[in-house]
XYZ file of C-alpha atoms in Angstrom:
405
model
C 0.000 0.000 0.000
C 1.310 3.428 -0.942
C 2.154 5.732 1.958
C 0.957 9.310 2.280
C 4.220 10.639 0.818
C 3.719 8.585 -2.319
C 0.128 9.628 -2.995
C 1.079 12.827 -4.853
C 3.333 11.077 -7.409
C 0.759 8.291 -7.810
C -2.001 10.791 -8.576
C 0.176 12.576 -11.120
C 0.946 9.286 -12.815
C -2.724 8.294 -12.940
C -4.136 11.696 -13.959
C -3.712 11.374 -17.756
C -4.953 7.772 -17.743
C -8.092 8.692 -15.850
C -8.736 11.739 -18.003
C -8.205 9.714 -21.167
C -10.685 7.085 -20.016
C -13.291 9.733 -19.216
C -12.927 11.683 -22.449
C -13.081 8.538 -24.561
C -16.254 7.411 -22.805
C -18.109 10.660 -22.184
C -16.582 13.178 -24.585
C -16.094 16.855 -23.756
C -12.484 17.455 -22.728
C -13.256 20.590 -20.703
C -15.957 19.046 -18.505
C -14.047 15.780 -18.087
C -10.912 17.642 -17.033
C -12.880 19.500 -14.345
C -14.352 16.210 -13.120
C -10.934 14.546 -12.953
C -9.531 17.471 -10.971
C -12.288 17.033 -8.408
C -11.588 13.294 -8.229
C -7.884 13.958 -7.703
C -8.704 16.441 -4.946
C -10.993 13.895 -3.289
C -8.256 11.260 -3.445
C -5.646 13.641 -2.017
C -8.018 14.290 0.894
C -9.331 10.796 1.552
C -6.516 8.391 0.687
C -4.123 9.573 3.420
C -6.892 8.790 5.934
C -8.632 5.763 4.389
C -5.644 4.277 2.589
C -5.019 3.890 -1.131
C -7.657 1.588 -2.704
C -6.623 -1.680 -4.322
C -7.514 -0.267 -7.741
C -6.662 3.445 -7.475
C -7.224 4.157 -11.161
C -10.649 2.495 -11.081
C -11.524 4.500 -7.958
C -10.595 7.758 -9.660
C -12.476 6.856 -12.848
C -15.592 5.992 -10.865
C -15.530 9.206 -8.808
C -14.739 11.366 -11.822
C -17.464 9.675 -13.899
C -20.053 10.285 -11.189
C -19.035 13.925 -11.031
C -19.185 14.178 -14.820
C -22.737 12.755 -14.775
C -23.750 15.243 -12.068
C -22.408 18.072 -14.211
C -24.298 16.724 -17.202
C -27.578 16.468 -15.241
C -27.177 20.046 -14.019
C -27.168 21.227 -17.619
C -30.822 20.269 -18.157
C -31.674 23.279 -20.292
C -29.577 22.018 -23.197
C -29.346 18.293 -22.645
C -32.674 17.185 -21.210
C -33.319 14.465 -23.764
C -29.841 12.972 -23.578
C -29.485 12.793 -19.806
C -31.373 9.518 -19.278
C -29.343 7.532 -21.785
C -26.130 9.091 -20.484
C -26.867 8.326 -16.840
C -27.820 4.727 -17.571
C -24.553 4.010 -19.368
C -22.028 2.641 -16.841
C -18.557 4.151 -16.939
C -15.752 2.068 -18.389
C -13.586 0.812 -15.534
C -10.446 1.047 -17.703
C -9.465 2.937 -20.856
C -9.615 1.030 -24.121
C -6.694 -1.408 -24.381
C -3.767 -0.288 -26.481
C -4.918 3.355 -26.552
C -2.113 5.892 -26.150
C -3.977 8.340 -23.925
C -1.002 10.181 -22.427
C 0.414 11.034 -25.831
C -3.046 12.034 -27.085
C -3.529 14.309 -24.066
C -0.100 15.898 -24.534
C -0.893 16.650 -28.161
C -4.340 18.014 -27.298
C -2.948 20.270 -24.566
C -0.479 21.696 -27.102
C -3.194 22.560 -29.633
C -2.042 25.228 -32.131
C -4.855 27.582 -31.068
C -3.265 27.967 -27.601
C -0.544 30.362 -26.493
C 2.679 28.864 -25.046
C 1.792 29.880 -21.437
C -1.637 28.283 -21.840
C -0.118 25.102 -23.262
C 2.241 24.876 -20.295
C -0.504 25.441 -17.717
C -2.972 23.030 -19.326
C -0.318 20.319 -19.785
C 0.762 20.513 -16.160
C -2.827 20.295 -14.951
C -4.374 17.788 -17.370
C -1.364 15.530 -17.954
C 0.797 16.309 -14.938
C -2.013 16.233 -12.414
C -0.866 19.446 -10.719
C -3.489 21.667 -9.140
C -3.946 25.276 -10.172
C -2.416 26.328 -6.863
C 0.673 24.174 -7.440
C 1.194 25.555 -10.952
C 0.803 29.132 -9.744
C 3.259 28.533 -6.896
C 5.794 26.961 -9.220
C 5.738 29.842 -11.704
C 5.308 32.557 -9.053
C 2.178 33.954 -10.683
C -1.261 34.578 -9.150
C -3.557 31.582 -8.937
C -6.240 33.573 -10.769
C -3.875 34.028 -13.711
C -3.257 30.290 -14.025
C -6.976 29.525 -13.629
C -7.785 31.995 -16.382
C -5.186 30.488 -18.715
C -6.547 26.989 -18.167
C -10.152 28.087 -18.580
C -9.432 29.947 -21.811
C -7.350 27.060 -23.124
C -10.202 24.596 -22.618
C -12.647 27.000 -24.242
C -10.413 27.380 -27.282
C -9.973 23.632 -27.626
C -13.748 23.206 -27.440
C -14.338 25.992 -29.971
C -11.783 24.510 -32.345
C -13.725 21.253 -32.515
C -10.574 19.279 -31.734
C -11.196 15.572 -31.293
C -9.635 13.378 -28.650
C -7.386 11.603 -31.071
C -3.893 11.880 -32.497
C -3.741 14.386 -35.370
C -3.370 13.186 -38.972
C 0.127 12.444 -40.222
C 0.486 15.794 -41.985
C -0.029 17.646 -38.675
C 1.719 15.237 -36.329
C 5.285 16.504 -36.748
C 4.317 20.080 -35.927
C 2.165 19.068 -32.981
C 4.891 16.847 -31.508
C 7.336 19.733 -31.887
C 4.942 21.782 -29.737
C 4.747 19.006 -27.133
C 8.523 18.773 -26.852
C 8.810 22.560 -26.659
C 6.294 22.761 -23.804
C 8.134 20.075 -21.826
C 11.430 21.883 -22.495
C 9.947 25.169 -21.235
C 8.716 23.488 -18.058
C 12.100 21.889 -17.434
C 14.046 25.076 -18.143
C 11.966 27.068 -15.685
C 12.471 24.350 -13.081
C 16.216 24.068 -13.672
C 16.939 27.812 -13.621
C 13.977 29.781 -12.323
C 13.557 33.054 -14.196
C 12.602 34.900 -11.014
C 12.404 34.469 -7.270
C 14.653 33.467 -4.402
C 15.434 29.902 -5.512
C 17.609 28.815 -8.408
C 15.746 25.510 -8.828
C 12.095 24.534 -8.796
C 12.451 20.808 -8.496
C 8.713 20.178 -8.745
C 8.761 21.578 -12.294
C 11.988 19.975 -13.491
C 10.991 16.640 -11.979
C 7.573 16.755 -13.622
C 9.124 17.646 -16.976
C 11.468 14.666 -16.747
C 8.582 12.356 -15.839
C 6.508 13.528 -18.806
C 9.526 13.345 -21.119
C 9.940 9.711 -20.066
C 6.284 9.121 -20.917
C 6.777 10.725 -24.325
C 9.906 8.694 -25.054
C 8.216 5.466 -23.944
C 5.370 6.086 -26.374
C 7.621 7.249 -29.218
C 10.732 5.037 -28.853
C 11.782 5.698 -32.449
C 11.579 9.478 -32.126
C 15.148 10.746 -31.885
C 14.113 14.150 -30.594
C 11.987 12.650 -27.809
C 15.072 10.673 -26.763
C 17.256 13.761 -27.164
C 14.945 15.853 -25.008
C 14.930 13.279 -22.207
C 18.714 12.932 -22.469
C 19.160 16.706 -22.276
C 16.990 16.910 -19.164
C 18.824 14.053 -17.433
C 22.306 15.345 -18.264
C 21.386 18.850 -17.149
C 19.580 17.843 -13.977
C 22.480 15.565 -13.046
C 24.492 18.707 -12.215
C 21.844 20.172 -9.906
C 23.405 18.984 -6.590
C 26.565 20.962 -7.393
C 24.944 24.125 -8.763
C 24.364 25.803 -5.407
C 26.212 26.147 -2.116
C 24.526 25.386 1.209
C 23.460 29.046 1.449
C 21.730 28.825 -1.932
C 24.311 30.842 -3.848
C 25.060 29.847 -7.440
C 28.164 27.862 -8.419
C 29.173 28.231 -12.112
C 29.869 25.106 -14.140
C 33.638 25.551 -14.126
C 33.741 25.672 -10.299
C 31.354 22.835 -9.525
C 32.363 19.771 -7.517
C 31.859 17.127 -10.183
C 31.836 14.325 -7.644
C 28.386 15.604 -6.664
C 26.980 15.081 -10.157
C 24.530 12.193 -10.505
C 26.491 9.478 -12.320
C 23.402 7.368 -12.997
C 21.574 10.198 -14.744
C 24.696 11.012 -16.754
C 25.088 7.407 -17.885
C 21.432 7.149 -18.896
C 21.430 10.493 -20.693
C 24.662 9.728 -22.534
C 23.339 6.360 -23.698
C 20.088 7.898 -24.893
C 21.729 10.636 -26.948
C 24.381 8.301 -28.361
C 21.721 5.871 -29.558
C 19.555 8.651 -30.990
C 22.414 10.277 -32.899
C 23.432 6.990 -34.472
C 19.964 5.697 -35.382
C 17.718 8.712 -36.128
C 17.768 12.041 -37.957
C 19.731 14.677 -36.020
C 17.681 17.357 -34.254
C 18.288 20.299 -31.904
C 17.502 18.469 -28.653
C 19.963 15.719 -29.547
C 22.657 18.320 -30.270
C 22.048 20.104 -26.963
C 22.168 16.764 -25.178
C 25.440 15.898 -26.930
C 26.915 19.197 -25.703
C 25.744 18.437 -22.168
C 27.274 14.960 -22.435
C 30.656 16.437 -23.401
C 30.576 18.672 -20.323
C 29.618 15.648 -18.207
C 32.476 13.534 -19.591
C 35.162 16.105 -18.720
C 37.048 15.266 -15.531
C 37.369 18.981 -14.753
C 36.784 22.313 -16.489
C 40.243 22.299 -18.095
C 39.532 18.896 -19.647
C 36.433 20.133 -21.526
C 36.491 19.407 -25.264
C 35.594 22.940 -26.364
C 36.444 22.331 -30.029
C 33.860 19.589 -30.295
C 31.367 21.675 -28.323
C 31.889 24.584 -30.713
C 31.358 22.298 -33.702
C 28.079 21.114 -32.173
C 26.979 24.699 -31.511
C 27.797 25.590 -35.115
C 25.557 22.758 -36.270
C 22.843 23.681 -33.773
C 22.957 27.307 -34.954
C 22.501 26.186 -38.558
C 19.444 24.086 -37.644
C 17.694 26.262 -35.056
C 19.322 29.670 -34.598
C 18.242 31.580 -31.525
C 19.512 34.176 -29.044
C 20.594 31.747 -26.322
C 22.227 29.424 -28.854
C 24.095 32.451 -30.203
C 25.407 33.426 -26.763
C 26.498 29.880 -25.884
C 28.184 29.558 -29.274
C 30.100 32.789 -28.608
C 31.361 31.455 -25.283
C 32.487 28.228 -26.948
C 34.268 30.213 -29.675
C 36.038 32.266 -27.010
C 37.213 29.110 -25.257
C 38.642 27.775 -28.530
C 39.923 30.911 -30.266
C 40.385 33.328 -27.366
C 38.267 36.010 -25.655
C 38.999 38.663 -28.323
C 37.218 36.538 -30.931
C 34.327 36.006 -28.545
C 33.988 39.726 -27.810
C 33.984 40.575 -31.522
C 31.224 38.045 -32.166
C 29.300 39.326 -29.166
C 29.326 42.847 -30.595
C 27.703 41.476 -33.752
C 25.153 39.359 -31.883
C 24.163 42.194 -29.517
C 22.493 43.986 -32.427
C 19.864 41.223 -32.572
C 16.578 42.710 -31.249
C 15.946 39.443 -29.367
C 19.049 40.113 -27.270
C 18.655 43.868 -26.860
C 18.761 44.689 -23.166
C 18.987 41.027 -22.087
C 21.054 40.663 -18.958
C 22.833 37.589 -20.300
C 24.573 39.736 -22.934
C 26.195 41.770 -20.165
C 26.958 38.611 -18.185
C 28.700 36.979 -21.159
C 30.562 40.204 -21.994
C 31.759 40.456 -18.405
C 32.983 36.845 -18.466
C 34.887 37.365 -21.715
C 36.385 40.652 -20.525
C 37.533 38.884 -17.369
C 39.190 36.183 -19.483
C 40.877 38.936 -21.497
C 42.259 40.520 -18.326
C 40.066 43.646 -18.340
C 38.715 43.166 -14.842
C 37.548 46.755 -14.304
C 35.266 46.815 -17.345
C 34.163 43.275 -16.560
C 32.980 44.410 -13.127
C 30.855 47.138 -14.730
C 29.070 44.618 -16.938
C 28.621 42.140 -14.091
C 26.936 44.914 -12.089
C 24.736 45.859 -15.043
C 23.685 42.233 -15.536
C 22.928 41.889 -11.815
C 20.559 44.842 -11.921
C 18.631 43.347 -14.853
C 18.034 39.761 -13.693
C 14.939 38.774 -11.702
C 16.593 35.650 -10.267
C 17.958 36.362 -6.794
C 20.623 33.587 -6.856
C 21.902 34.830 -10.227
C 21.839 38.424 -8.990
C 23.879 37.535 -5.904
C 26.414 35.669 -8.047
C 26.754 38.538 -10.534
C 27.091 41.073 -7.720
C 29.780 38.881 -6.169
C 31.685 38.866 -9.483
C 31.281 42.644 -9.712
C 32.898 43.044 -6.279
C 35.712 40.571 -6.934
C 39.201 42.045 -6.952
C 38.249 45.433 -5.547
């Protein structure tokens, strides 16, 4: 029997399966999702007291189905004639065998009519099983904001006429790209929080890894699903060494590599190696390969920067972007010297996507420090510190600005 501490993870694991069973039987994603949320809340309240039932998924499906029927009966003005037949139909105790409900839910939650923030919120609630309060707490936004995003997302899905089924082949590639991007956004926010007092939000990064495992399990031949999971594992493996006991940030070069999770590194390295050798190369695989090279280095001086630069060059040619550009500049500086990096940074800084971004000043400060211009480097560290909303990053940048004075 699962203990109280294990009820939360169990509910998150069961959430998409229960929702899939309900939608397939009753239809109406929006109403079924509300019913499942109430069933999850009931389980979170009752199971710690009564114990986890022998068939927890069946329990949740039964409770959610009853709630869905109550909601249907309350809507008598529009559905009077249908209610009798609906109420007499017993709920399916299990989803249809062989049906890929988690993948279908992920794709539905990343519908093209939704904005990225709405996709993230709806995915975490419908597939991740997180409550609105938990999502709001994780992203440091008001609960009302998250509730509004979820409500609007469900309305748009309903208005679009989207069916609870995988999209046709001609749409599937684009929709799966959206799914991977949403999971990447969730993980990135969990690994390095964009604002607040904590560097990590383990609830988000852990949930992203769990869902990425689900995606990879359902798409074992998808190289980018494997690459995304590998990237998450290789990145999260460094988390124990990224902060000091007081919460202050430790840069990669200064981290105690004995604290890195060797099991996650081994799994991530295997995943990306297999994907690169058996599937078409994609951006998540390339990022994972870069992370694997960092993980393989015994210390910072042993890092294979030439190979990392070659991978960034390839990544830039496939999916150019502001953060890829900055990381590529750092790699170029490590291979060819800080003067080359600074010259490339001057060119990249004209990109509107990077205008005013604190990371431009942070990278410039780092390169100036490598070049020996400590005074100017301190100015840019201070400027970057003023612009970031992350308190751990701000403290680190302020510390670098004070260094050597």
